[in-house]
Coordinates of C-alpha atoms and ligand atoms in Angstrom, one line a residue:
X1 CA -63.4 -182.4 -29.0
X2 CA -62.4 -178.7 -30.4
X3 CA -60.6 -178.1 -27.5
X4 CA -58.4 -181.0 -28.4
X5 CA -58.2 -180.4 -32.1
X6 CA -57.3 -176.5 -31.7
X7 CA -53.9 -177.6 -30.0
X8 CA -52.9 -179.1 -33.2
X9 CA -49.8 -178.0 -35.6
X10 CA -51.3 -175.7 -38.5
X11 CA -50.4 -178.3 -40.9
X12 CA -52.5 -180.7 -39.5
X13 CA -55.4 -179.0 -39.1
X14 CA -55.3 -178.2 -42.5
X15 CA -54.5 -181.6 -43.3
X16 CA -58.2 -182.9 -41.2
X17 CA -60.0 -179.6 -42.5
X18 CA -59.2 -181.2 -46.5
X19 CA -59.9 -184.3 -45.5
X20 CA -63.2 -183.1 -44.0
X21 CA -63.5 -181.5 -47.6
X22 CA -63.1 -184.8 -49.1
X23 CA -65.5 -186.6 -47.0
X24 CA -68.2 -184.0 -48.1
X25 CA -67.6 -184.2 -51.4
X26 CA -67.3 -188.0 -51.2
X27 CA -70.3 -188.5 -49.2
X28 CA -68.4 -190.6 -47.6
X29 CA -68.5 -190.1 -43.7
X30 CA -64.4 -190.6 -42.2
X31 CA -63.3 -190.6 -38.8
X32 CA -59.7 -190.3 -37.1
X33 CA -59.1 -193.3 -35.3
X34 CA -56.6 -195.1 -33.0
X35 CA -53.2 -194.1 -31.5
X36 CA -54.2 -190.2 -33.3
X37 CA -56.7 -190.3 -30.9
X38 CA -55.5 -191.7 -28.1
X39 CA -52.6 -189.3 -28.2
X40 CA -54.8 -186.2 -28.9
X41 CA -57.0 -186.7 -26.2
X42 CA -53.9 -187.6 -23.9
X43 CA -51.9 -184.7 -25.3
X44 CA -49.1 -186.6 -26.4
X45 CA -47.6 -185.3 -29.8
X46 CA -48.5 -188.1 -32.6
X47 CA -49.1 -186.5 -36.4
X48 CA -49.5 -189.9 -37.9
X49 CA -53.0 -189.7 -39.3
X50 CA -55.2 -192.9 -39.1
X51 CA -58.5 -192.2 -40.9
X52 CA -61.8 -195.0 -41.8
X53 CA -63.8 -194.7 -44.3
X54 CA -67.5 -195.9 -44.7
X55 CA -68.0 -196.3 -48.0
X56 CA -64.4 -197.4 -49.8
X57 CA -61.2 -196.0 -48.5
X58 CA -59.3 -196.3 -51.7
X59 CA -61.5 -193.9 -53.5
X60 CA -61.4 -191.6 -50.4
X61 CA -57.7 -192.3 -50.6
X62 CA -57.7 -191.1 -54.5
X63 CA -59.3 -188.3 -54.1
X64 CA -57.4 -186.8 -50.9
X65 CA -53.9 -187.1 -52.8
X66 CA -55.1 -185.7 -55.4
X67 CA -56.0 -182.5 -53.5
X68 CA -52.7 -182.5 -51.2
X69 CA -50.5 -183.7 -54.5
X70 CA -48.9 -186.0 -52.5
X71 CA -47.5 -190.1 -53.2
X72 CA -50.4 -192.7 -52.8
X73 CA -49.5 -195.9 -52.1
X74 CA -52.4 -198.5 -52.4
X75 CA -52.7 -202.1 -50.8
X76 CA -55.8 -203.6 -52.5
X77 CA -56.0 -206.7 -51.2
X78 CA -56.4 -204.8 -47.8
X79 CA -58.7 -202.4 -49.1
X80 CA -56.4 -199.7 -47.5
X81 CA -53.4 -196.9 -49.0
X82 CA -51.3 -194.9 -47.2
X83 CA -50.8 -191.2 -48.5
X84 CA -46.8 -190.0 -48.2
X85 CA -46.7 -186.5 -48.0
X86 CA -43.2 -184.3 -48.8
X87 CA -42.7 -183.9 -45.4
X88 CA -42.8 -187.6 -44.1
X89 CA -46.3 -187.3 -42.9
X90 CA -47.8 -190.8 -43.2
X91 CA -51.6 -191.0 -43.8
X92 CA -53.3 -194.4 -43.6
X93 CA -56.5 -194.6 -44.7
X94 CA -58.9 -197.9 -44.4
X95 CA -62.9 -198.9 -45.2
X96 CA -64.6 -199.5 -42.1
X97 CA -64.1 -203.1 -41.4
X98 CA -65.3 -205.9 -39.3
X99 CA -62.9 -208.9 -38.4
X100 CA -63.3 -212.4 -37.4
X101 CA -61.0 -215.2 -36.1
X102 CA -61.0 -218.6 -37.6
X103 CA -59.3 -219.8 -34.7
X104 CA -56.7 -219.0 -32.0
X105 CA -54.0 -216.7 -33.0
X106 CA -54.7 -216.8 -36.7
X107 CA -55.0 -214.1 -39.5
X108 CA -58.5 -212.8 -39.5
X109 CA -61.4 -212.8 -41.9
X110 CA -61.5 -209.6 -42.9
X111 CA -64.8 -208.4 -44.5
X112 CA -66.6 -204.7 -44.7
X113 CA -68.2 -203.4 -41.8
X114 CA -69.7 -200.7 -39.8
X115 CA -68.0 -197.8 -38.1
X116 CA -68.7 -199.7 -34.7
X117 CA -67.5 -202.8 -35.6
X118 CA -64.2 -201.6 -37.0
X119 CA -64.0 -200.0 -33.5
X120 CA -65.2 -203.0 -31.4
X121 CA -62.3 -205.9 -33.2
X122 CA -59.2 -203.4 -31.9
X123 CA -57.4 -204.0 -29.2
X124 CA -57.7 -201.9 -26.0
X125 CA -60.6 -199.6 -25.4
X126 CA -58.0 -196.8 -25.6
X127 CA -57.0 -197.5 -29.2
X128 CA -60.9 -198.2 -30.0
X129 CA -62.2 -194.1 -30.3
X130 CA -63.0 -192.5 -33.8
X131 CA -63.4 -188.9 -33.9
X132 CA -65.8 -187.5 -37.1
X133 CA -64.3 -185.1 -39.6
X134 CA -66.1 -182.7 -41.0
X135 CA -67.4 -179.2 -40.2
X136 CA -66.1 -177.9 -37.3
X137 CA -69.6 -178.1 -35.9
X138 CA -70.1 -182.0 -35.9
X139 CA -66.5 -183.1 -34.9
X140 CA -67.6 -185.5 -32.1
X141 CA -66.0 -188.8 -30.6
X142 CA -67.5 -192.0 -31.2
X143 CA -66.6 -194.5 -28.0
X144 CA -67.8 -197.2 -27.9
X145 CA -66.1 -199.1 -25.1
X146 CA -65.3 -196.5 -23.1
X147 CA -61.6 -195.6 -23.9
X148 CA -61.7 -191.8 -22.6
X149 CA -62.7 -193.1 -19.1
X150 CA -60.2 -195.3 -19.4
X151 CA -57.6 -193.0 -20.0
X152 CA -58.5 -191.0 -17.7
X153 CA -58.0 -193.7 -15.4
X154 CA -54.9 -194.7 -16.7
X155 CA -55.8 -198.5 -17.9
X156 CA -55.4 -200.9 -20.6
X157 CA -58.7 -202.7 -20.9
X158 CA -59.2 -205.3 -24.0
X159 CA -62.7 -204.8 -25.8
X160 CA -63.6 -208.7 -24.5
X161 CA -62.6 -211.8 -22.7
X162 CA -61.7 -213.6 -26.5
X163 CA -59.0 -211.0 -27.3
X164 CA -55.6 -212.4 -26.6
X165 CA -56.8 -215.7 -27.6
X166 CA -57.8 -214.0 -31.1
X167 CA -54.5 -212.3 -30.8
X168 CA -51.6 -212.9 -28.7
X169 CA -49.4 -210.3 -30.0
X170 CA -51.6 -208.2 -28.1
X171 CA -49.9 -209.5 -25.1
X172 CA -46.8 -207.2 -26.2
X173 CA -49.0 -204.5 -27.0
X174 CA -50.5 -204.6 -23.7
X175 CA -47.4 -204.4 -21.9
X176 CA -46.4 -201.7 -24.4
X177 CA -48.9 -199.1 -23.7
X178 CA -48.7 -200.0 -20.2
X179 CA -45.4 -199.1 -19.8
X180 CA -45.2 -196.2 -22.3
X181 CA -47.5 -193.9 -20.5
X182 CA -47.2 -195.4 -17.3
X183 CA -50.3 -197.0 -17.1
X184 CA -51.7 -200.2 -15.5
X185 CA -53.2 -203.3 -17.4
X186 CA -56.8 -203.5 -16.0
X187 CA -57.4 -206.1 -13.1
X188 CA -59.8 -208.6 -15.3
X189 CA -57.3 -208.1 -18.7
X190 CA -54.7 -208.6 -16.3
X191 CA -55.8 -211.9 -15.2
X192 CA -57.0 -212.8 -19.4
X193 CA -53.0 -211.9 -20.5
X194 CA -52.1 -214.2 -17.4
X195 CA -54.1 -216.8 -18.8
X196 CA -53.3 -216.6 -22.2
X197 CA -49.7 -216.3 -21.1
X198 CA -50.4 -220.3 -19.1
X199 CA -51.4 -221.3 -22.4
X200 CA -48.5 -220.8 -24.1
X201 CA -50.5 -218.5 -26.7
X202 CA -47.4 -216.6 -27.8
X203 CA -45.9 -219.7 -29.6
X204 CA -48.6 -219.9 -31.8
X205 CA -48.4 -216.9 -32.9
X206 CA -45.8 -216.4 -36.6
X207 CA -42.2 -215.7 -35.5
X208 CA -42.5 -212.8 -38.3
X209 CA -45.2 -210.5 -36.1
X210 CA -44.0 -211.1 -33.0
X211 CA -40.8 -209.9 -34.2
X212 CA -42.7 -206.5 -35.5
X213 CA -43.7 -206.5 -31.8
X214 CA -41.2 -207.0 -30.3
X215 CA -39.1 -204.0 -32.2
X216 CA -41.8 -202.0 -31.1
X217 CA -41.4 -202.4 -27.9
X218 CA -37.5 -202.1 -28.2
X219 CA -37.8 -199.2 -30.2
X220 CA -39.9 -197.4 -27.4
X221 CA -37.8 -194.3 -24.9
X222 CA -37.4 -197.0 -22.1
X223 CA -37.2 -200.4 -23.6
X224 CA -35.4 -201.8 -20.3
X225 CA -39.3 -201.1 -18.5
X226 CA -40.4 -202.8 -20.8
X227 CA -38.1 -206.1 -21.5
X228 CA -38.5 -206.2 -17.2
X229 CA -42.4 -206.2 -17.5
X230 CA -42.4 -208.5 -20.5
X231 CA -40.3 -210.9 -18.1
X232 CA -42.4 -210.6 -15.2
X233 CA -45.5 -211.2 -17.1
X234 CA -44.6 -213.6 -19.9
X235 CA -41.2 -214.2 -20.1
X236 CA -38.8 -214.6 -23.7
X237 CA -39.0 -218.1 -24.4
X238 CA -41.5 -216.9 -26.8
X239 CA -37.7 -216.3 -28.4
X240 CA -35.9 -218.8 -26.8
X241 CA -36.0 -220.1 -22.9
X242 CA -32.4 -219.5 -23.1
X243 CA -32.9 -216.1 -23.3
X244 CA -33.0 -214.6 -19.6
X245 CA -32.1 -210.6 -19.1
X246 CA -31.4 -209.6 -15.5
X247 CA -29.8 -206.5 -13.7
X248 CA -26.8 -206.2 -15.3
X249 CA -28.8 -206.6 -19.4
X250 CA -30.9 -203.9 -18.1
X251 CA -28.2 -201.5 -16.5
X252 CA -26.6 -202.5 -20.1
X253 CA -29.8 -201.1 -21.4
X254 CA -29.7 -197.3 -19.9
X255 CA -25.9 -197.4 -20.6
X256 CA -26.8 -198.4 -24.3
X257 CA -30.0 -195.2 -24.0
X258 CA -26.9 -193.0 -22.5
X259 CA -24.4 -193.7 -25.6
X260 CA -27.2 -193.4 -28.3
X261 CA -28.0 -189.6 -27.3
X262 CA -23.8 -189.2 -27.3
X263 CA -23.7 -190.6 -30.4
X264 CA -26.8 -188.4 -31.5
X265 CA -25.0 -185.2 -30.3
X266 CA -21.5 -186.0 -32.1
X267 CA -23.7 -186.8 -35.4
X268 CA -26.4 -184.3 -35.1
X269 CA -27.3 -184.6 -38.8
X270 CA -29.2 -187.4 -38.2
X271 CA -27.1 -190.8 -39.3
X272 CA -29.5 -193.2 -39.6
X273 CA -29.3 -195.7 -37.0
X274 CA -31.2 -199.0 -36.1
X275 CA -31.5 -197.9 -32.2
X276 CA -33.7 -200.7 -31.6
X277 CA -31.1 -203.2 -33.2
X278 CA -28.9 -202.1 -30.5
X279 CA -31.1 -203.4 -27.3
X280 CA -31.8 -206.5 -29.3
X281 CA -27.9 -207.6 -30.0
X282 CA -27.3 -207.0 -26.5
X283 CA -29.7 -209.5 -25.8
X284 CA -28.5 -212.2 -28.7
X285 CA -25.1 -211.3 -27.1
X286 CA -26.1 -213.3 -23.8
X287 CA -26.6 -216.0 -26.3
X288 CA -24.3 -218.6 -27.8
X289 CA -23.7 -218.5 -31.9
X290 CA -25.3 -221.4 -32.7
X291 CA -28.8 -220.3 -30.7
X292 CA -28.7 -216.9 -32.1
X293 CA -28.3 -218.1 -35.7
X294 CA -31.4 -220.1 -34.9
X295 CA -33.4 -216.8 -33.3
X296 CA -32.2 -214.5 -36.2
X297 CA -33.9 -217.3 -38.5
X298 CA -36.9 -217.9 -37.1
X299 CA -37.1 -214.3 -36.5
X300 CA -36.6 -213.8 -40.3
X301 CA -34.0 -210.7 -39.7
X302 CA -33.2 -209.0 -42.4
X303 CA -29.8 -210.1 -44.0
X304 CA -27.9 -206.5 -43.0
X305 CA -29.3 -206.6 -39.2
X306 CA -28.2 -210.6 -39.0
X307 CA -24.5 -209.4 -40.1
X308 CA -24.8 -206.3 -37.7
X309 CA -25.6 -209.0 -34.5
X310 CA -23.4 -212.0 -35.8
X311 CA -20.1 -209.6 -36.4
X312 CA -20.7 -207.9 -32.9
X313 CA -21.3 -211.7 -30.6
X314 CA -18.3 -213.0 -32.9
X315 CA -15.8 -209.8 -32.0
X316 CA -17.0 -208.2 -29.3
X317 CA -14.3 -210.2 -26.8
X318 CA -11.2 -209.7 -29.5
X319 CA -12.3 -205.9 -30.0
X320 CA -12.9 -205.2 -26.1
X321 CA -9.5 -206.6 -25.4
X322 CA -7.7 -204.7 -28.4
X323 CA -9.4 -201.6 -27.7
X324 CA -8.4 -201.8 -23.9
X325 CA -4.3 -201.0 -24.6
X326 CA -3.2 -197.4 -23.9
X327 CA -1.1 -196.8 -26.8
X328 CA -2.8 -197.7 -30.0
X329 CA -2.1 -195.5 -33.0
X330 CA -4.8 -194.2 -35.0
X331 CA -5.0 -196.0 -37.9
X332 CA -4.9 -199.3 -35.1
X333 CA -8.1 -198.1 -33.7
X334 CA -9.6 -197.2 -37.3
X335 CA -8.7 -200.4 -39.0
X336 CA -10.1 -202.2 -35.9
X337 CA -13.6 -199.7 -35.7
X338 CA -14.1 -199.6 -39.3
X339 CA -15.6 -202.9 -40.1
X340 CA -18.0 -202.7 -37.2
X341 CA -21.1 -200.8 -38.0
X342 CA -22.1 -198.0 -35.6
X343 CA -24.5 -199.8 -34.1
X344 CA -21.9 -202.4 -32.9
X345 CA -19.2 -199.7 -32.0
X346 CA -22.2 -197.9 -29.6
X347 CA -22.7 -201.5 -27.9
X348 CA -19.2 -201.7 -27.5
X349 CA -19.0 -198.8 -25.9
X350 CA -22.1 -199.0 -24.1
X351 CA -20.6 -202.6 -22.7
X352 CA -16.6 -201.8 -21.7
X353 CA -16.0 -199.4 -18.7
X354 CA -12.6 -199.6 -19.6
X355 CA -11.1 -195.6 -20.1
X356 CA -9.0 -196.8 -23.2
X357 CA -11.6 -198.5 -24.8
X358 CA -13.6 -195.4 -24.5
X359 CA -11.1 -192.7 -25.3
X360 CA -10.3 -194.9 -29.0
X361 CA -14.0 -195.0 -29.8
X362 CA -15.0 -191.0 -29.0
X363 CA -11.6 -190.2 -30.9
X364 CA -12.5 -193.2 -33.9
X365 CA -16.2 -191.1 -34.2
X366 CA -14.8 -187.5 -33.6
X367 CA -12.0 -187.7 -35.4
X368 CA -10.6 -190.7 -37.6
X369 CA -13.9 -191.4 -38.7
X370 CA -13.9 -188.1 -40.6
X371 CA -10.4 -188.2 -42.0
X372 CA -10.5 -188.3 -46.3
X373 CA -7.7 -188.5 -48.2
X374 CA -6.7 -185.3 -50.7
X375 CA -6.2 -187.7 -53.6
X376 CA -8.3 -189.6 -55.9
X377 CA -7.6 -192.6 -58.4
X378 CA -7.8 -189.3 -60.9
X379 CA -4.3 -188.5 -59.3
X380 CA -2.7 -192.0 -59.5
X381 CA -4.0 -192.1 -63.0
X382 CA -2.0 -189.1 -63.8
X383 CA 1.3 -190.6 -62.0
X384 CA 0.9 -193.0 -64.6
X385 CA -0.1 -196.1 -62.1
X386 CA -2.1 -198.8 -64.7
X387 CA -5.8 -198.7 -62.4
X388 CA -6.2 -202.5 -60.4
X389 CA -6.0 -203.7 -56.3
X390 CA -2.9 -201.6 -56.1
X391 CA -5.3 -198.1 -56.6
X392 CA -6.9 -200.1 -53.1
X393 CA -3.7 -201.2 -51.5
X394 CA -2.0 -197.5 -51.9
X395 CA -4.9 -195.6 -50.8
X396 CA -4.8 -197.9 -48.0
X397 CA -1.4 -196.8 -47.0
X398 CA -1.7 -193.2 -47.8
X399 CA -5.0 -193.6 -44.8
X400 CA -2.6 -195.2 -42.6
X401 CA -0.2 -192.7 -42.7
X402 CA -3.0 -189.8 -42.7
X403 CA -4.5 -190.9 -39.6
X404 CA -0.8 -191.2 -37.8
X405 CA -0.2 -188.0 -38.6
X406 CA 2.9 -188.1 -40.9
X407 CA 1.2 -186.9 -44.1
X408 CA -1.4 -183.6 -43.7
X409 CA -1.3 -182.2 -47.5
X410 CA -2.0 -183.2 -50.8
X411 CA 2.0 -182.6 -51.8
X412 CA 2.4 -185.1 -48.6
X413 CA 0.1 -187.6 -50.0
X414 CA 1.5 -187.0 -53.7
X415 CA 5.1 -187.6 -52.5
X416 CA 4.5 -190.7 -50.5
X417 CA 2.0 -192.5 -53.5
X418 CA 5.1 -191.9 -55.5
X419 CA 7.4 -193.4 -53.0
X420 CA 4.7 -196.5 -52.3
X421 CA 4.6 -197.1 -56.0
X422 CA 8.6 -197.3 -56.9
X423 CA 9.1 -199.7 -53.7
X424 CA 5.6 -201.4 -55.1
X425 CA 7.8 -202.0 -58.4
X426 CA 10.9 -202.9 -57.2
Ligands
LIG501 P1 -48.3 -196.3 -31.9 O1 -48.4 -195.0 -31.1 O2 -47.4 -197.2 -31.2 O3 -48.1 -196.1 -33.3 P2 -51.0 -197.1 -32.6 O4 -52.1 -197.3 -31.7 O5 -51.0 -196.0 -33.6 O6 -49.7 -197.0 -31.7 P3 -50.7 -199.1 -34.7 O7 -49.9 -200.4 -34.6 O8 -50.3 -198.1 -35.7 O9 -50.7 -198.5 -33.3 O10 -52.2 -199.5 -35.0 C1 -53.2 -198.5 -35.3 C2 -54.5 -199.0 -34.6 O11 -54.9 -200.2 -35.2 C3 -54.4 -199.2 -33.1 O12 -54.6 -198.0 -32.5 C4 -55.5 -200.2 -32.9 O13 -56.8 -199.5 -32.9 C5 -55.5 -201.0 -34.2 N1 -54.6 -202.2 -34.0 C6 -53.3 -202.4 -34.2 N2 -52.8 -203.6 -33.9 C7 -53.9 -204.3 -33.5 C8 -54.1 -205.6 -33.0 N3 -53.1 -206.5 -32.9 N4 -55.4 -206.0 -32.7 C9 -56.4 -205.1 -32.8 N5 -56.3 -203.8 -33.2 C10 -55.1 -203.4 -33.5

């Protein structure tokens, strides 16, 4: 495993090497485990550090942020804590752990365990590999099921037949991994997900986690692979039986992929965006209100990404057909823009071939966007104007004219405030 573990960043090699340190001291044996391991051994970048403990995780946990000063965030009733380092490294560290399901598709009954039971309740032989820290001498893989042959053949296996029946969400994961490294679900766990899929397992299963899936999936590079596998395999109505992507949702799809990197590139410092909630509002918007009010419930959305969907279904036709005129002026396209969020206006974009539409939207991000006025309420306060909605209502105008070009200066915006406020009085 050196071999693997040399290619590593610096960081996190020292990051393994302290933890090693830890475990010593500890005498407490930890192991990497999981997608860390799955992507080392594939070579695919992943510094999101997934360690098990034998002995208690939580004290391992202590101990390590104390050494690498970092935040510790502990979940005791899981017997795990996830260590936050300055740079946004995420370390989650857990007690070895066995698990046992009451009955189809419920939570588990989660007690301590051995090293090769944690490894044996995952979910795919791929995800089911721990690799030993410690001295550089006895870093060695523990596999129990087999997952570097497996990679190396390029299949999803589950660890046995019960496993989507314990599980169902790991129907999405299945299809997830599949698709993300362009894998193939194994012949016998193909013909399991089938089953489990002819059962209607995924039903049983709480709206709230297959939601979690779900994002994942959409929140992977090519979520139109994987909406088209999730359809050929088990469909949406998981969702809702209404909900049925074709061609054109998933040529909507690349187009959305296409105006996220544009949008990435005119923003390059990073504005946070909700890419996934993108893909998923393209599909509500096949939808009618009153069955997407009932998905974005039973989903339990969050109150801001409900708004985000609702606002785009509800004005998506009146915006498109706005948007589509030649001559709008600027502060026309900005006061129509603004109240979408960018999530909405990429859709839009993404959506529309029309050249107008298009041209208003690049200009509304590159340009209008951008525009701030000189003033402030500092400078109507000094004009003498008594603070209230009329600071609102002239800053308003003072935008208007800003963005249609007849005021450029702070004089300009002075003079017309005054002008606004004697007709405002009159
Ligand atoms: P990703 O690269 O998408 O983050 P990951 O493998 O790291 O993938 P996580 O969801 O972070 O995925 O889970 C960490 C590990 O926990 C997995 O590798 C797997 O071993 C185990 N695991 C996660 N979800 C399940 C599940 N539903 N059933 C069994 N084991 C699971």
């Amino acid at each position: 495993m050196r071999e693997y573990l040399k290619k590593l960043p610096k960081e996190i090699k020292s990051l393994i090497s302290i933890a090693g340190k830890v475990s010593q001291e500890t005498k407490m044996p930890a192991y990497l485990v999981g997608g860390f391991v799955r992507d080392l051994i594939l070579g695919v970048k992943n510094f999101d550090l997934d360690i098990t403990v034998g002995g208690s995780g939580i004290l391992f946990a202590e101990k390590f942020a104390r050494r690498l000063k970092s935040e510790l965030n502990i979940h005791e009733r899981f017997g795990t804590a996830t260590l936050i380092l300055k740079n946004g490294t995420k370390i989650d560290i857990a007690t070895t752990r066995k698990e046992r399901y009451p009955n189809c598709a419920a939570l588990p009954v989660v007690t301590l365990g051995s090293l090769s039971e944690d490894l044996l309740r995952r979910d795919f032989t791929i995800n089911a590999m721990a690799l030993k820290i410690g001295c550089d001498s006895d870093q060695q893989l523990v596999d129990p099921s087999g997952g570097k042959d497996d990679l190396s053949r390029k299949q999803i296996r589950v660890l046995h037949d019960l496993s989507f029946q314990d599980d169902p969400t790991r129907i999405l994961r299945a299809i997830r991994f599949e698709q993300r490294y362009n894998f193939k679900i194994e012949p016998s766990t193909l013909k399991l997900l089938n089953e489990a899929v002819s059962l209607s397992l995924l039903s049983k299963v709480s709206a709230h986690r297959l939601r979690d899936d779900l994002i994942l999936m959409l929140k992977e590079d090519n979520p139109a692979k994987q909406i088209k596998r999730l359809m050929s395999l088990a469909s949406l109505s998981f969702i809702s039986s209404k909900l049925k992507p074709d061609k054109s949702t998933y040529g909507l799809f690349k187009a959305i992929g296409r105006e996220v990197s544009r949008f990435k590139k005119i923003f390059p410092s990073n504005r946070k965006l909700d890419v996934w909630l993108i893909y998923f509002t393209a599909l509500m918007a096949l939808l009618g209100k009153a069955e997407i009010n009932k998905i974005t419930r039973s989903l339990a959305l969050r109150k801001g990404e409900e708004k985000r969907i609702m606002s785009y279904c509800q004005m998506r036709k009146k915006i498109i057909s706005q948007l589509s005129a030649k001559d709008l002026t600027a502060a026309r396209i900005f006061s129509l823009l603004k109240p979408l969020s960018f999530e909405a206006i990429i859709l839009l974009n993404a959506t529309s071939r029309n050249k107008n539409l298009k041209k208003h939207i690049t200009d509304f991000l590159k340009i209008y966007h951008g525009v701030r006025l000189h003033v402030s309420g500092k400078d109507l306060h000094s004009l003498g104007i008594i603070p209230g909605p009329v600071y609102q209502k002239i800053f308003a105008k003072v935008l208007t004219a800003k963005l249609n070009g007849r005021v450029t200066t702070y004089q300009d915006e002075l003079v017309l405030i005054k002008k606004i406020n004697r007709s405002e009085r009159e």
